Amino acid sequence: MNLFIRKIRLFFSLYWIRMVIVFAIVLLIVLAIWGLMSLESFYRYITLATLPLQILMAGISASIFVFMYMSFFRGGLGKIESHKIKSGDVQVKWSDVIGVDEAKLEAMEVVELIKDRTRLRKIGGKILRGLLLVGPPGCGKTLLAKAIATEAGIPFLPMAASEFTEIFVGVGPLRVRRLFKTARQFAYGHGACIIFIDEIDAIGRQRTFSMFGGGGETNSTQNQLLVEMDGLKEKECNIIVLAATNAVEGVLDQALLRPGRFDRKVYINLPDLEGREKLFQYYLQKVKYDESINVARLARKSVYKSPADIENIVKEAALIATRYKKDVITYKEITEAIERIDMGIKHRRKMTEKEREMVACHEVGHLLVLYILHPTDDVFKASIIARRDALGAVHHHPREEWITSNKERLLANIKVALGGFVAEKIKFGTTSDGVSSDFKSAMLLAHNMVWRLGMGDEGFLGDYTVIPENQISDDVKANLNLQAQKIIQRCAKEIEDLLIKERDLLERFIKELLQKEELEYDEIEAIFKEYGKTHV
Amino acid sequence: MACALCIAALSGCAPTYPKDKIDEAIVDLCKREYNLDVDTKIKGKTIGVYLPVDNLFDVVFNLDQKASKKINDVILGVSRVTLSTDAKFDFYVVVAQDPKVPEVEIVYIRYVHDVKRFLLGDISRGEYAKKALIAIKTPPQAERERILRELFSKLNIDDADEMIKEYLEGEDKAYGIGEISYWNKKFFINDITLAEFAAKQIEERIKFEFRENKDLNKWYEFKSVEGKFIKAPSGNRFVFNVSMANRVEPLYLDSGIELGSSRKRQLVFQGLVTIAGNVLWAYKFDDFERVDIAIPEQRLKISRDTLWKARKGKVKIGELL
């Protein structure tokens, strides 16, 4: 009964303006009827006959007024929806959150805490105020927040942090106050409420204190958020603030991260092999697909892909299948979708035969080094069809997620990058400008190995990039750079020896690539086996 | 729109003055709102209202201001009732008379549709005024009685009153729009038709034209006009006989152009045809074959279709004469 009265009071407090408007409209209608009844029938008919026109004119006048008001005072019609808040109808279950199991476990625990606040209080536990979901884009932070709201069974007020920011001074803090006011009303009526602020880095970046007042509005908005979150503690409101960001911790203001505001941080990482397999199964269930598709193989092929990427792959595959007029999605469409997303759409560029040979040779250089020397990556495709800015590409992926890279892996990456250059040099005695991006990545790797990772030969240990440049002697700098160059030279020599030794294989792949333009994994594997080569 | 429908549905569409109580309604309304006692009579689609007014005219025979206000009040009242009733009235008549001087009366006739058009802004105030028939006259019945009395007096008949009463006894009905009157506590009224109303209105407009048009005034001395609608098996027609006399001078237009008599007559016919055509066109009245217009020494017979063309200036009157 008490809850019922609370809900009625909540209804009145939330919708009193609407109720007043409805009452006013009803009153006006009654008065209009009364007025009409008092008229003689002829004048009544005239009034009724002109009523639609009057309503139309009133509508047009009101529209013009709203348009003018929104244009001149509110920054355009695009701002009408900026305050829209949904609640209650979020329907995302735990089962819909896939591939982020550890984060899900933490979220479940949070839900239990929200549900069992009384028990928590009894044992003197502190109530959770804020939960920060941190992770790369597309990993399901928003989805997880929705699942928390659904499973906790309490109202959910989502808002993007960018909605707080406005050209007008004071609008951001005002919106924060309004959001928390609404949340308190919901918490009063329903027992609890969740506020979800997406992309919180838009207002949560470290505050700037400039004598010119720059960033004042963002600071004010963030200050208001901090005050409101502190206020939750004072007023004992059952409100939990969820926030999501893909910004690293250093980007957000420390005041926001301290205990008492966002007490807990849930890190959501890219899904592992098992997670990706489940994600493929989940999204494939939503479309018609060939049952014989090897989902495990797809999962292996999509290392470092986020749940959003996987969803996109299935969507793209459906589009490709539609284009080919197929009833179901097959493995081929999914592979093509992955390639399209990773490598871009093919576009035919007219090249001279000499150029084609040069490109083919370059790509085969990468391909041979990758297959023979790389310890972690598999090659999936080699192509001399232009995509994006590249005239050719060798598509490869690690066999499994590698969170770290050892020296051998880094060296292998440098060798693969240099493979194109060395192959061109061996076959044509000259090289092209197609090696620039390869050199850039090779140089960066070698530089980092020496300057930051202590992987040079001369025994320089430590991260020299943290030292201000003017505090490092020129000798040390020259020595470090020399070390990096030595690594590159050594790698280049090693692969030169390799490619000279495998010249027949090199020529064979160039010929195949010039003929077919693209070589798939199976074809590549077959040719290597023909020459008695196996993957390291 | 929903509100409009809701209001329309709830407010109802019943007429304010039901047709079976229309007489009472007018009497009540005039008494309640204007404190005036009136009498009413209905004939077909025409409703008549008799208003007795003391001191209708002052000593110099001008309409008294208070009396004028009372007449206007009754006109407004009868307009309201005829507009807000389910009885389909076409015309209303208001007869105002001083009971002490019943020999002079004011008769006011209106077409109800004209009132609607005026209230909806379809016609101007000036045009609305021209569409009313207003006459200050002696009741024709009184005139007849006077003639009989004179006759009996000459014949030295003593019981003239008895005989006159017997002679004039009969149905209190008017034979035409010009006979609408109130005499000896009898309301003489007929069911006015649009044709005779239009004929009378054209007649009044011709008078107005001769009075206001400077050229016509210079050329002719206007005497009278008589307009009527004649129903005949050979074809209905309007007939207008204009009586006028030539003035000797001047014979020039304002522009200084000298005019021959045939050219003057042509211009007179042009004006009369335009008046007739405009009035009949405005009422969308087409139940006639032709219009006959006669002036001294010349007559013009113009068919309906030619009349419509002539009012738009597509036919030259000179070609028809």
PDB file of N, CA, C and O in Angstrom, chain B residues 102-137:
ATOM      1  N   PRO B 102     -52.281  55.639 -39.630  1.00  0.00           N
ATOM      2  CA  PRO B 102     -52.034  54.384 -40.371  1.00  0.00           C
ATOM      3  C   PRO B 102     -51.969  54.606 -41.882  1.00  0.00           C
ATOM      4  O   PRO B 102     -51.679  53.666 -42.618  1.00  0.00           O
ATOM      5  N   GLU B 103     -52.206  55.820 -42.301  1.00  0.00           N
ATOM      6  CA  GLU B 103     -52.216  56.069 -43.749  1.00  0.00           C
ATOM      7  C   GLU B 103     -50.804  56.079 -44.348  1.00  0.00           C
ATOM      8  O   GLU B 103     -50.639  56.061 -45.557  1.00  0.00           O
ATOM      9  N   VAL B 104     -49.806  56.136 -43.479  1.00  0.00           N
ATOM     10  CA  VAL B 104     -48.421  56.091 -43.984  1.00  0.00           C
ATOM     11  C   VAL B 104     -47.669  54.962 -43.258  1.00  0.00           C
ATOM     12  O   VAL B 104     -47.782  54.850 -42.029  1.00  0.00           O
ATOM     13  N   GLU B 105     -46.961  54.199 -44.026  1.00  0.00           N
ATOM     14  CA  GLU B 105     -46.235  53.076 -43.407  1.00  0.00           C
ATOM     15  C   GLU B 105     -44.885  52.871 -44.092  1.00  0.00           C
ATOM     16  O   GLU B 105     -44.677  53.329 -45.221  1.00  0.00           O
ATOM     17  N   ILE B 106     -44.039  52.192 -43.388  1.00  0.00           N
ATOM     18  CA  ILE B 106     -42.727  51.815 -43.974  1.00  0.00           C
ATOM     19  C   ILE B 106     -42.737  50.307 -44.149  1.00  0.00           C
ATOM     20  O   ILE B 106     -43.053  49.560 -43.206  1.00  0.00           O
ATOM     21  N   VAL B 107     -42.396  49.876 -45.359  1.00  0.00           N
ATOM     22  CA  VAL B 107     -42.326  48.419 -45.627  1.00  0.00           C
ATOM     23  C   VAL B 107     -40.879  48.073 -45.982  1.00  0.00           C
ATOM     24  O   VAL B 107     -40.284  48.702 -46.867  1.00  0.00           O
ATOM     25  N   TYR B 108     -40.389  47.105 -45.283  1.00  0.00           N
ATOM     26  CA  TYR B 108     -38.972  46.696 -45.475  1.00  0.00           C
ATOM     27  C   TYR B 108     -38.967  45.214 -45.857  1.00  0.00           C
ATOM     28  O   TYR B 108     -39.491  44.375 -45.122  1.00  0.00           O
ATOM     29  N   ILE B 109     -38.374  44.891 -47.005  1.00  0.00           N
ATOM     30  CA  ILE B 109     -38.366  43.484 -47.473  1.00  0.00           C
ATOM     31  C   ILE B 109     -36.919  43.035 -47.704  1.00  0.00           C
ATOM     32  O   ILE B 109     -36.127  43.748 -48.333  1.00  0.00           O
ATOM     33  N   ARG B 110     -36.657  41.840 -47.212  1.00  0.00           N
ATOM     34  CA  ARG B 110     -35.295  41.275 -47.362  1.00  0.00           C
ATOM     35  C   ARG B 110     -35.356  39.830 -47.829  1.00  0.00           C
ATOM     36  O   ARG B 110     -36.229  39.072 -47.417  1.00  0.00           O
ATOM     37  N   TYR B 111     -34.384  39.479 -48.661  1.00  0.00           N
ATOM     38  CA  TYR B 111     -34.205  38.075 -49.058  1.00  0.00           C
ATOM     39  C   TYR B 111     -33.267  37.459 -48.013  1.00  0.00           C
ATOM     40  O   TYR B 111     -32.159  37.971 -47.784  1.00  0.00           O
ATOM     41  N   VAL B 112     -33.671  36.356 -47.377  1.00  0.00           N
ATOM     42  CA  VAL B 112     -32.906  35.803 -46.243  1.00  0.00           C
ATOM     43  C   VAL B 112     -31.489  35.388 -46.679  1.00  0.00           C
ATOM     44  O   VAL B 112     -30.519  35.566 -45.940  1.00  0.00           O
ATOM     45  N   HIS B 113     -31.387  34.876 -47.904  1.00  0.00           N
ATOM     46  CA  HIS B 113     -30.078  34.435 -48.397  1.00  0.00           C
ATOM     47  C   HIS B 113     -29.087  35.604 -48.477  1.00  0.00           C
ATOM     48  O   HIS B 113     -27.883  35.425 -48.280  1.00  0.00           O
ATOM     49  N   ASP B 114     -29.646  36.831 -48.755  1.00  0.00           N
ATOM     50  CA  ASP B 114     -28.781  38.017 -48.786  1.00  0.00           C
ATOM     51  C   ASP B 114     -28.173  38.284 -47.408  1.00  0.00           C
ATOM     52  O   ASP B 114     -27.011  38.695 -47.298  1.00  0.00           O
ATOM     53  N   VAL B 115     -28.990  38.050 -46.374  1.00  0.00           N
ATOM     54  CA  VAL B 115     -28.500  38.282 -44.999  1.00  0.00           C
ATOM     55  C   VAL B 115     -27.346  37.328 -44.707  1.00  0.00           C
ATOM     56  O   VAL B 115     -26.309  37.721 -44.156  1.00  0.00           O
ATOM     57  N   LYS B 116     -27.530  36.056 -45.091  1.00  0.00           N
ATOM     58  CA  LYS B 116     -26.462  35.052 -44.861  1.00  0.00           C
ATOM     59  C   LYS B 116     -25.189  35.480 -45.578  1.00  0.00           C
ATOM     60  O   LYS B 116     -24.101  35.464 -45.006  1.00  0.00           O
ATOM     61  N   ARG B 117     -25.350  35.870 -46.836  1.00  0.00           N
ATOM     62  CA  ARG B 117     -24.156  36.237 -47.613  1.00  0.00           C
ATOM     63  C   ARG B 117     -23.453  37.446 -47.002  1.00  0.00           C
ATOM     64  O   ARG B 117     -22.227  37.504 -46.976  1.00  0.00           O
ATOM     65  N   PHE B 118     -24.236  38.372 -46.499  1.00  0.00           N
ATOM     66  CA  PHE B 118     -23.633  39.559 -45.891  1.00  0.00           C
ATOM     67  C   PHE B 118     -22.864  39.175 -44.618  1.00  0.00           C
ATOM     68  O   PHE B 118     -21.724  39.616 -44.412  1.00  0.00           O
ATOM     69  N   LEU B 119     -23.484  38.324 -43.796  1.00  0.00           N
ATOM     70  CA  LEU B 119     -22.826  37.935 -42.546  1.00  0.00           C
ATOM     71  C   LEU B 119     -21.563  37.113 -42.806  1.00  0.00           C
ATOM     72  O   LEU B 119     -20.626  37.118 -42.010  1.00  0.00           O
ATOM     73  N   LEU B 120     -21.546  36.402 -43.918  1.00  0.00           N
ATOM     74  CA  LEU B 120     -20.352  35.611 -44.249  1.00  0.00           C
ATOM     75  C   LEU B 120     -19.346  36.425 -45.056  1.00  0.00           C
ATOM     76  O   LEU B 120     -18.330  35.897 -45.506  1.00  0.00           O
ATOM     77  N   GLY B 121     -19.641  37.691 -45.241  1.00  0.00           N
ATOM     78  CA  GLY B 121     -18.688  38.568 -45.919  1.00  0.00           C
ATOM     79  C   GLY B 121     -18.664  38.370 -47.417  1.00  0.00           C
ATOM     80  O   GLY B 121     -17.703  38.752 -48.085  1.00  0.00           O
ATOM     81  N   ASP B 122     -19.725  37.779 -47.971  1.00  0.00           N
ATOM     82  CA  ASP B 122     -19.751  37.507 -49.405  1.00  0.00           C
ATOM     83  C   ASP B 122     -20.164  38.742 -50.204  1.00  0.00           C
ATOM     84  O   ASP B 122     -19.864  38.839 -51.393  1.00  0.00           O
ATOM     85  N   ILE B 123     -20.884  39.657 -49.565  1.00  0.00           N
ATOM     86  CA  ILE B 123     -21.259  40.902 -50.244  1.00  0.00           C
ATOM     87  C   ILE B 123     -20.929  42.093 -49.345  1.00  0.00           C
ATOM     88  O   ILE B 123     -20.889  41.957 -48.126  1.00  0.00           O
ATOM     89  N   SER B 124     -20.721  43.218 -50.017  1.00  0.00           N
ATOM     90  CA  SER B 124     -20.321  44.413 -49.252  1.00  0.00           C
ATOM     91  C   SER B 124     -21.529  45.049 -48.561  1.00  0.00           C
ATOM     92  O   SER B 124     -22.684  44.733 -48.881  1.00  0.00           O
ATOM     93  N   ARG B 125     -21.225  45.964 -47.657  1.00  0.00           N
ATOM     94  CA  ARG B 125     -22.301  46.639 -46.929  1.00  0.00           C
ATOM     95  C   ARG B 125     -23.164  47.465 -47.895  1.00  0.00           C
ATOM     96  O   ARG B 125     -24.386  47.474 -47.802  1.00  0.00           O
ATOM     97  N   GLY B 126     -22.484  48.132 -48.857  1.00  0.00           N
ATOM     98  CA  GLY B 126     -23.216  48.952 -49.816  1.00  0.00           C
ATOM     99  C   GLY B 126     -24.164  48.129 -50.668  1.00  0.00           C
ATOM    100  O   GLY B 126     -25.321  48.488 -50.884  1.00  0.00           O
ATOM    101  N   GLU B 127     -23.650  47.015 -51.159  1.00  0.00           N
ATOM    102  CA  GLU B 127     -24.461  46.124 -51.988  1.00  0.00           C
ATOM    103  C   GLU B 127     -25.610  45.537 -51.168  1.00  0.00           C
ATOM    104  O   GLU B 127     -26.732  45.389 -51.668  1.00  0.00           O
ATOM    105  N   TYR B 128     -25.313  45.250 -49.898  1.00  0.00           N
ATOM    106  CA  TYR B 128     -26.341  44.690 -49.004  1.00  0.00           C
ATOM    107  C   TYR B 128     -27.480  45.705 -48.843  1.00  0.00           C
ATOM    108  O   TYR B 128     -28.663  45.349 -48.865  1.00  0.00           O
ATOM    109  N   ALA B 129     -27.115  46.951 -48.727  1.00  0.00           N
ATOM    110  CA  ALA B 129     -28.136  47.992 -48.573  1.00  0.00           C
ATOM    111  C   ALA B 129     -29.001  48.077 -49.829  1.00  0.00           C
ATOM    112  O   ALA B 129     -30.221  48.262 -49.752  1.00  0.00           O
ATOM    113  N   LYS B 130     -28.362  47.919 -51.000  1.00  0.00           N
ATOM    114  CA  LYS B 130     -29.121  48.016 -52.254  1.00  0.00           C
ATOM    115  C   LYS B 130     -30.055  46.830 -52.468  1.00  0.00           C
ATOM    116  O   LYS B 130     -30.979  46.888 -53.270  1.00  0.00           O
ATOM    117  N   LYS B 131     -29.747  45.729 -51.766  1.00  0.00           N
ATOM    118  CA  LYS B 131     -30.552  44.532 -51.967  1.00  0.00           C
ATOM    119  C   LYS B 131     -31.835  44.544 -51.136  1.00  0.00           C
ATOM    120  O   LYS B 131     -32.647  43.630 -51.250  1.00  0.00           O
ATOM    121  N   ALA B 132     -32.007  45.520 -50.269  1.00  0.00           N
ATOM    122  CA  ALA B 132     -33.234  45.610 -49.468  1.00  0.00           C
ATOM    123  C   ALA B 132     -34.253  46.469 -50.215  1.00  0.00           C
ATOM    124  O   ALA B 132     -33.891  47.431 -50.897  1.00  0.00           O
ATOM    125  N   LEU B 133     -35.520  46.098 -50.088  1.00  0.00           N
ATOM    126  CA  LEU B 133     -36.585  46.912 -50.682  1.00  0.00           C
ATOM    127  C   LEU B 133     -37.216  47.712 -49.554  1.00  0.00           C
ATOM    128  O   LEU B 133     -37.753  47.129 -48.600  1.00  0.00           O
ATOM    129  N   ILE B 134     -37.126  49.004 -49.645  1.00  0.00           N
ATOM    130  CA  ILE B 134     -37.699  49.863 -48.594  1.00  0.00           C
ATOM    131  C   ILE B 134     -38.679  50.831 -49.265  1.00  0.00           C
ATOM    132  O   ILE B 134     -38.319  51.508 -50.238  1.00  0.00           O
ATOM    133  N   ALA B 135     -39.858  50.835 -48.725  1.00  0.00           N
ATOM    134  CA  ALA B 135     -40.865  51.731 -49.318  1.00  0.00           C
ATOM    135  C   ALA B 135     -41.619  52.470 -48.220  1.00  0.00           C
ATOM    136  O   ALA B 135     -41.992  51.875 -47.207  1.00  0.00           O
ATOM    137  N   ILE B 136     -41.799  53.760 -48.406  1.00  0.00           N
ATOM    138  CA  ILE B 136     -42.659  54.556 -47.527  1.00  0.00           C
ATOM    139  C   ILE B 136     -43.887  54.916 -48.369  1.00  0.00           C
ATOM    140  O   ILE B 136     -43.747  55.581 -49.409  1.00  0.00           O
ATOM    141  N   LYS B 137     -45.039  54.426 -47.940  1.00  0.00           N
ATOM    142  CA  LYS B 137     -46.205  54.567 -48.827  1.00  0.00           C
ATOM    143  C   LYS B 137     -47.500  54.530 -48.019  1.00  0.00           C
ATOM    144  O   LYS B 137     -47.505  54.223 -46.816  1.00  0.00           O
TER     145      LYS B 137
END
